[in-house]
Amino acid sequence: RKEVEQDPGPFNVPEGATVAFNCTYSNSASQSFFWYRQDCRKEPKLLMSVYSSGNEDGRFTAQLNRASQYISLLIRDSKLSDSATYLCVVNIPRGSTLGRLYFGRGTQLTVWP
Amino acid sequence: GAVVSQHPSWVICKSGTSVKIECRSLDFQATTMFWYRQFPKQSLMLMATSNEGSKATYEQGVEKDKFLINHASLTLSTLTVTSAHPEDSSFYICSARRGLTYGEQFFGPGTRLTVL
């Protein structure tokens, strides 16, 4: 079973729409949670960390539910520039070390005018 | 913000040659650096974890003698693809973790390797 599961999409939405992405993780030892975005042929860029209390950064809102091992990202008022692949990422400690990141396959978003 | 550079951004080489890729954290000291590989339309695959001054930890299935990693300082790690073959052609991306907590990783811009 994969550590992180995401709906691959694609999601095609008009400008101004609200879109939500979901993600589940399988390892209850997961410690830190993130959303990254990756543009075509580019490196992933950190969008935001995700906290149990939920957090918001402008048009982006992330939620974490540890009990159900579920992470979400909500994008309001979509812009053309939001078109990208959104990666759900968790950090899992390994032994006594800080561990490593595990990536979902990504959800592709296209915002059209 | 945290900036990670990677050099070169792209390289084309002949089969059998070795290629070295550098990864630098420019404005922070990276306790750990990571090397990933990404094939088209696939997710990132972790190759190895590198801590300054110690041997890298390779993921299962990654040949450590083929992908040599050196983490000489808290701001520099290098990946050398030895005796490269066409199947090694890929997008290689490094990342650096800032701090000693379960912090986020910052990615370099990647190196696109094409082996002819």
mmCIF file of C-alpha atoms in Angstrom:
data_model
loop_
_atom_site.group_PDB
_atom_site.id
_atom_site.type_symbol
_atom_site.label_atom_id
_atom_site.label_comp_id
_atom_site.label_asym_id
_atom_site.label_seq_id
_atom_site.Cartn_x
_atom_site.Cartn_y
_atom_site.Cartn_z
ATOM 1 C CA ARG A 1 0.000 0.000 0.000
ATOM 2 C CA LYS A 2 1.324 3.445 -0.838
ATOM 3 C CA GLU A 3 2.179 5.783 1.989
ATOM 4 C CA VAL A 4 0.283 8.691 0.433
ATOM 5 C CA GLU A 5 -2.733 8.427 -1.845
ATOM 6 C CA GLN A 6 -4.118 11.263 -3.907
ATOM 7 C CA ASP A 7 -6.762 11.613 -6.544
ATOM 8 C CA PRO A 8 -4.663 12.285 -9.678
ATOM 9 C CA GLY A 9 -7.387 14.323 -11.343
ATOM 10 C CA PRO A 10 -7.151 16.104 -13.652
ATOM 11 C CA PHE A 11 -9.261 18.911 -12.299
ATOM 12 C CA ASN A 12 -10.279 21.475 -14.910
ATOM 13 C CA VAL A 13 -11.971 24.540 -13.423
ATOM 14 C CA PRO A 14 -12.795 28.058 -14.575
ATOM 15 C CA GLU A 15 -11.136 31.096 -13.114
ATOM 16 C CA GLY A 16 -12.731 32.106 -9.852
ATOM 17 C CA ALA A 17 -13.826 28.592 -8.944
ATOM 18 C CA THR A 18 -13.177 26.899 -5.631
ATOM 19 C CA VAL A 19 -11.447 23.556 -5.829
ATOM 20 C CA ALA A 20 -10.604 21.008 -3.137
ATOM 21 C CA PHE A 21 -7.964 18.315 -3.139
ATOM 22 C CA ASN A 22 -7.897 15.361 -0.799
ATOM 23 C CA CYS A 23 -5.197 13.047 0.332
ATOM 24 C CA THR A 24 -4.875 10.134 2.746
ATOM 25 C CA TYR A 25 -1.798 8.690 4.388
ATOM 26 C CA SER A 26 -1.350 5.200 5.756
ATOM 27 C CA ASN A 27 1.316 5.524 8.432
ATOM 28 C CA SER A 28 0.110 6.818 11.771
ATOM 29 C CA ALA A 29 3.707 7.668 12.676
ATOM 30 C CA SER A 30 3.680 10.456 10.091
ATOM 31 C CA GLN A 31 4.842 13.615 11.795
ATOM 32 C CA SER A 32 4.742 16.531 9.403
ATOM 33 C CA PHE A 33 2.488 17.308 6.487
ATOM 34 C CA PHE A 34 2.841 19.573 3.499
ATOM 35 C CA TRP A 35 1.391 20.625 0.205
ATOM 36 C CA TYR A 36 3.849 21.311 -2.585
ATOM 37 C CA ARG A 37 3.109 22.460 -6.105
ATOM 38 C CA GLN A 38 5.068 21.357 -9.105
ATOM 39 C CA ASP A 39 4.929 23.032 -12.475
ATOM 40 C CA CYS A 40 5.686 21.074 -15.607
ATOM 41 C CA ARG A 41 9.370 20.154 -15.817
ATOM 42 C CA LYS A 42 10.178 22.109 -12.682
ATOM 43 C CA GLU A 43 11.050 21.250 -9.106
ATOM 44 C CA PRO A 44 8.433 21.017 -6.330
ATOM 45 C CA LYS A 45 7.898 24.211 -4.396
ATOM 46 C CA LEU A 46 6.529 24.349 -0.888
ATOM 47 C CA LEU A 47 3.022 25.745 -0.863
ATOM 48 C CA MET A 48 2.255 25.344 2.801
ATOM 49 C CA SER A 49 2.716 23.168 5.843
ATOM 50 C CA VAL A 50 -0.417 21.586 7.269
ATOM 51 C CA TYR A 51 -1.341 21.673 10.927
ATOM 52 C CA SER A 52 -4.030 19.916 12.934
ATOM 53 C CA SER A 53 -5.635 23.225 13.758
ATOM 54 C CA GLY A 54 -5.932 24.006 10.070
ATOM 55 C CA ASN A 55 -4.141 26.876 8.454
ATOM 56 C CA GLU A 56 -4.799 29.451 5.817
ATOM 57 C CA ASP A 57 -2.540 31.407 3.521
ATOM 58 C CA GLY A 58 -4.468 33.843 1.378
ATOM 59 C CA ARG A 59 -6.683 31.839 -0.969
ATOM 60 C CA PHE A 60 -5.289 28.526 0.247
ATOM 61 C CA THR A 61 -6.599 26.588 3.239
ATOM 62 C CA ALA A 62 -5.140 23.315 4.446
ATOM 63 C CA GLN A 63 -6.658 20.895 6.922
ATOM 64 C CA LEU A 64 -5.308 17.842 8.687
ATOM 65 C CA ASN A 65 -7.367 15.162 10.391
ATOM 66 C CA ARG A 66 -5.014 12.862 12.261
ATOM 67 C CA ALA A 67 -7.766 10.516 13.402
ATOM 68 C CA SER A 68 -8.800 9.690 9.864
ATOM 69 C CA GLN A 69 -5.320 10.301 8.400
ATOM 70 C CA TYR A 70 -6.686 12.736 5.906
ATOM 71 C CA ILE A 71 -5.282 15.970 4.486
ATOM 72 C CA SER A 72 -7.037 18.516 2.334
ATOM 73 C CA LEU A 73 -6.247 21.649 0.374
ATOM 74 C CA LEU A 74 -8.851 24.202 -0.631
ATOM 75 C CA ILE A 75 -8.136 26.827 -3.250
ATOM 76 C CA ARG A 76 -10.585 29.703 -3.474
ATOM 77 C CA ASP A 77 -10.968 32.148 -6.340
ATOM 78 C CA SER A 78 -8.741 30.102 -8.656
ATOM 79 C CA LYS A 79 -6.292 31.967 -10.868
ATOM 80 C CA LEU A 80 -4.778 30.879 -14.149
ATOM 81 C CA SER A 81 -1.423 30.804 -12.361
ATOM 82 C CA ASP A 82 -2.724 28.118 -10.008
ATOM 83 C CA SER A 83 -2.501 25.584 -12.839
ATOM 84 C CA ALA A 84 0.042 23.019 -11.660
ATOM 85 C CA THR A 85 0.332 19.622 -10.045
ATOM 86 C CA TYR A 86 -0.311 19.642 -6.310
ATOM 87 C CA LEU A 87 1.644 17.156 -4.246
ATOM 88 C CA CYS A 88 0.489 15.875 -0.879
ATOM 89 C CA VAL A 89 3.575 15.134 1.191
ATOM 90 C CA VAL A 90 4.152 13.591 4.610
ATOM 91 C CA ASN A 91 7.304 13.168 6.658
ATOM 92 C CA ILE A 92 7.721 9.837 8.412
ATOM 93 C CA PRO A 93 10.474 9.369 10.991
ATOM 94 C CA ARG A 94 12.707 6.400 10.401
ATOM 95 C CA GLY A 95 14.160 4.673 13.435
ATOM 96 C CA SER A 96 15.871 7.294 15.515
ATOM 97 C CA THR A 97 16.307 9.620 12.547
ATOM 98 C CA LEU A 98 14.115 12.423 11.308
ATOM 99 C CA GLY A 99 13.139 10.242 8.379
ATOM 100 C CA ARG A 100 12.070 11.268 4.939
ATOM 101 C CA LEU A 101 9.281 12.689 2.828
ATOM 102 C CA TYR A 102 6.755 10.558 1.033
ATOM 103 C CA PHE A 103 4.988 12.050 -1.947
ATOM 104 C CA GLY A 104 1.596 11.438 -3.386
ATOM 105 C CA ARG A 105 1.424 11.093 -7.156
ATOM 106 C CA GLY A 106 0.033 14.582 -7.379
ATOM 107 C CA THR A 107 -3.258 16.091 -8.465
ATOM 108 C CA GLN A 108 -3.212 17.994 -11.714
ATOM 109 C CA LEU A 109 -5.121 21.270 -11.808
ATOM 110 C CA THR A 110 -5.869 23.327 -14.886
ATOM 111 C CA VAL A 111 -7.611 26.671 -14.475
ATOM 112 C CA TRP A 112 -9.124 27.994 -17.674
ATOM 113 C CA PRO A 113 -10.128 31.564 -18.504
ATOM 114 C CA GLY B 1 13.245 32.289 1.946
ATOM 115 C CA ALA B 2 15.310 29.151 1.717
ATOM 116 C CA VAL B 3 17.171 28.835 -1.569
ATOM 117 C CA VAL B 4 18.734 25.708 -2.982
ATOM 118 C CA SER B 5 20.779 25.819 -6.145
ATOM 119 C CA GLN B 6 21.712 22.955 -8.397
ATOM 120 C CA HIS B 7 24.287 22.803 -11.119
ATOM 121 C CA PRO B 8 24.239 22.059 -13.969
ATOM 122 C CA SER B 9 20.613 22.590 -14.913
ATOM 123 C CA TRP B 10 20.947 20.240 -17.830
ATOM 124 C CA VAL B 11 23.621 17.962 -19.242
ATOM 125 C CA ILE B 12 23.965 15.741 -22.267
ATOM 126 C CA CYS B 13 26.675 13.122 -22.201
ATOM 127 C CA LYS B 14 27.825 10.013 -23.982
ATOM 128 C CA SER B 15 27.157 6.566 -22.611
ATOM 129 C CA GLY B 16 29.913 5.434 -20.259
ATOM 130 C CA THR B 17 30.897 8.849 -18.986
ATOM 131 C CA SER B 18 30.416 10.146 -15.458
ATOM 132 C CA VAL B 19 28.408 13.195 -14.547
ATOM 133 C CA LYS B 20 28.641 15.214 -11.345
ATOM 134 C CA ILE B 21 25.719 17.273 -10.063
ATOM 135 C CA GLU B 22 26.133 19.847 -7.298
ATOM 136 C CA CYS B 23 23.502 20.893 -4.804
ATOM 137 C CA ARG B 24 23.987 23.915 -2.567
ATOM 138 C CA SER B 25 21.878 25.499 0.131
ATOM 139 C CA LEU B 26 22.549 29.187 -0.337
ATOM 140 C CA ASP B 27 21.112 30.881 2.714
ATOM 141 C CA PHE B 28 20.888 28.175 5.354
ATOM 142 C CA GLN B 29 22.811 25.217 6.661
ATOM 143 C CA ALA B 30 21.245 21.942 5.644
ATOM 144 C CA THR B 31 21.437 19.191 8.206
ATOM 145 C CA THR B 32 20.349 16.698 5.622
ATOM 146 C CA MET B 33 20.168 16.698 1.847
ATOM 147 C CA PHE B 34 18.204 14.340 -0.323
ATOM 148 C CA TRP B 35 18.566 13.195 -3.905
ATOM 149 C CA TYR B 36 15.533 12.333 -5.979
ATOM 150 C CA ARG B 37 14.910 11.163 -9.497
ATOM 151 C CA GLN B 38 11.758 11.803 -11.484
ATOM 152 C CA PHE B 39 10.739 10.179 -14.747
ATOM 153 C CA PRO B 40 8.105 11.829 -16.962
ATOM 154 C CA LYS B 41 4.591 11.780 -15.513
ATOM 155 C CA GLN B 42 5.780 9.953 -12.407
ATOM 156 C CA SER B 43 6.222 11.075 -8.844
ATOM 157 C CA LEU B 44 9.559 11.832 -7.242
ATOM 158 C CA MET B 45 11.549 8.799 -6.224
ATOM 159 C CA LEU B 46 13.966 9.178 -3.336
ATOM 160 C CA MET B 47 17.381 7.811 -4.196
ATOM 161 C CA ALA B 48 19.388 8.586 -1.084
ATOM 162 C CA THR B 49 19.606 10.620 2.090
ATOM 163 C CA SER B 50 22.825 12.446 2.785
ATOM 164 C CA ASN B 51 24.065 13.796 6.102
ATOM 165 C CA GLU B 52 27.094 16.015 6.311
ATOM 166 C CA GLY B 53 30.220 14.093 7.188
ATOM 167 C CA SER B 54 28.693 10.637 7.019
ATOM 168 C CA LYS B 55 27.888 8.056 4.394
ATOM 169 C CA ALA B 56 24.692 8.434 2.455
ATOM 170 C CA THR B 57 21.782 6.117 3.070
ATOM 171 C CA TYR B 58 20.502 4.655 -0.174
ATOM 172 C CA GLU B 59 16.969 3.523 -0.849
ATOM 173 C CA GLN B 60 16.324 -0.041 -1.843
ATOM 174 C CA GLY B 61 17.181 -0.720 -5.457
ATOM 175 C CA VAL B 62 19.536 2.247 -5.834
ATOM 176 C CA GLU B 63 23.114 1.214 -6.583
ATOM 177 C CA LYS B 64 25.461 3.099 -4.308
ATOM 178 C CA ASP B 65 28.467 2.354 -6.494
ATOM 179 C CA LYS B 66 26.731 3.877 -9.468
ATOM 180 C CA PHE B 67 25.318 6.942 -7.740
ATOM 181 C CA LEU B 68 28.087 8.338 -5.601
ATOM 182 C CA ILE B 69 27.070 10.919 -3.047
ATOM 183 C CA ASN B 70 29.397 13.207 -1.177
ATOM 184 C CA HIS B 71 28.159 15.624 1.464
ATOM 185 C CA ALA B 72 31.265 17.643 2.165
ATOM 186 C CA SER B 73 29.741 20.493 4.135
ATOM 187 C CA LEU B 74 26.462 21.743 5.551
ATOM 188 C CA THR B 75 25.818 23.617 2.322
ATOM 189 C CA LEU B 76 27.055 21.279 -0.393
ATOM 190 C CA SER B 77 26.214 17.790 -1.566
ATOM 191 C CA THR B 78 27.215 16.196 -4.852
ATOM 192 C CA LEU B 79 25.786 13.294 -6.820
ATOM 193 C CA THR B 80 27.995 11.571 -9.371
ATOM 194 C CA VAL B 81 26.344 9.290 -11.876
ATOM 195 C CA THR B 82 29.144 6.926 -12.858
ATOM 196 C CA SER B 83 29.309 5.163 -16.215
ATOM 197 C CA ALA B 84 26.019 6.657 -17.251
ATOM 198 C CA HIS B 85 23.741 4.776 -19.621
ATOM 199 C CA PRO B 86 20.651 5.908 -21.525
ATOM 200 C CA GLU B 87 18.358 4.427 -18.874
ATOM 201 C CA ASP B 88 19.892 6.873 -16.374
ATOM 202 C CA SER B 89 18.413 9.751 -18.347
ATOM 203 C CA SER B 90 16.066 11.486 -15.955
ATOM 204 C CA PHE B 91 15.346 14.626 -13.954
ATOM 205 C CA TYR B 92 17.535 14.623 -10.856
ATOM 206 C CA ILE B 93 16.450 16.899 -8.020
ATOM 207 C CA CYS B 94 18.118 17.591 -4.718
ATOM 208 C CA SER B 95 16.491 18.976 -1.628
ATOM 209 C CA ALA B 96 17.778 20.318 1.644
ATOM 210 C CA ARG B 97 16.174 20.122 5.041
ATOM 211 C CA ARG B 98 16.589 23.116 7.251
ATOM 212 C CA GLY B 99 16.960 22.608 10.956
ATOM 213 C CA LEU B 100 16.669 19.601 13.200
ATOM 214 C CA THR B 101 12.902 19.377 13.427
ATOM 215 C CA TYR B 102 10.596 17.567 11.021
ATOM 216 C CA GLY B 103 10.901 20.577 8.806
ATOM 217 C CA GLU B 104 10.042 21.180 5.260
ATOM 218 C CA GLN B 105 12.465 20.469 2.485
ATOM 219 C CA PHE B 106 13.467 22.976 -0.132
ATOM 220 C CA PHE B 107 14.185 21.732 -3.595
ATOM 221 C CA GLY B 108 16.823 22.696 -6.084
ATOM 222 C CA PRO B 109 15.726 23.495 -9.639
ATOM 223 C CA GLY B 110 16.744 20.055 -10.867
ATOM 224 C CA THR B 111 19.202 18.710 -13.404
ATOM 225 C CA ARG B 112 17.951 17.176 -16.605
ATOM 226 C CA LEU B 113 20.350 14.424 -17.635
ATOM 227 C CA THR B 114 20.298 12.948 -21.122
ATOM 228 C CA VAL B 115 22.648 10.079 -21.860
ATOM 229 C CA LEU B 116 23.149 9.342 -25.525
#
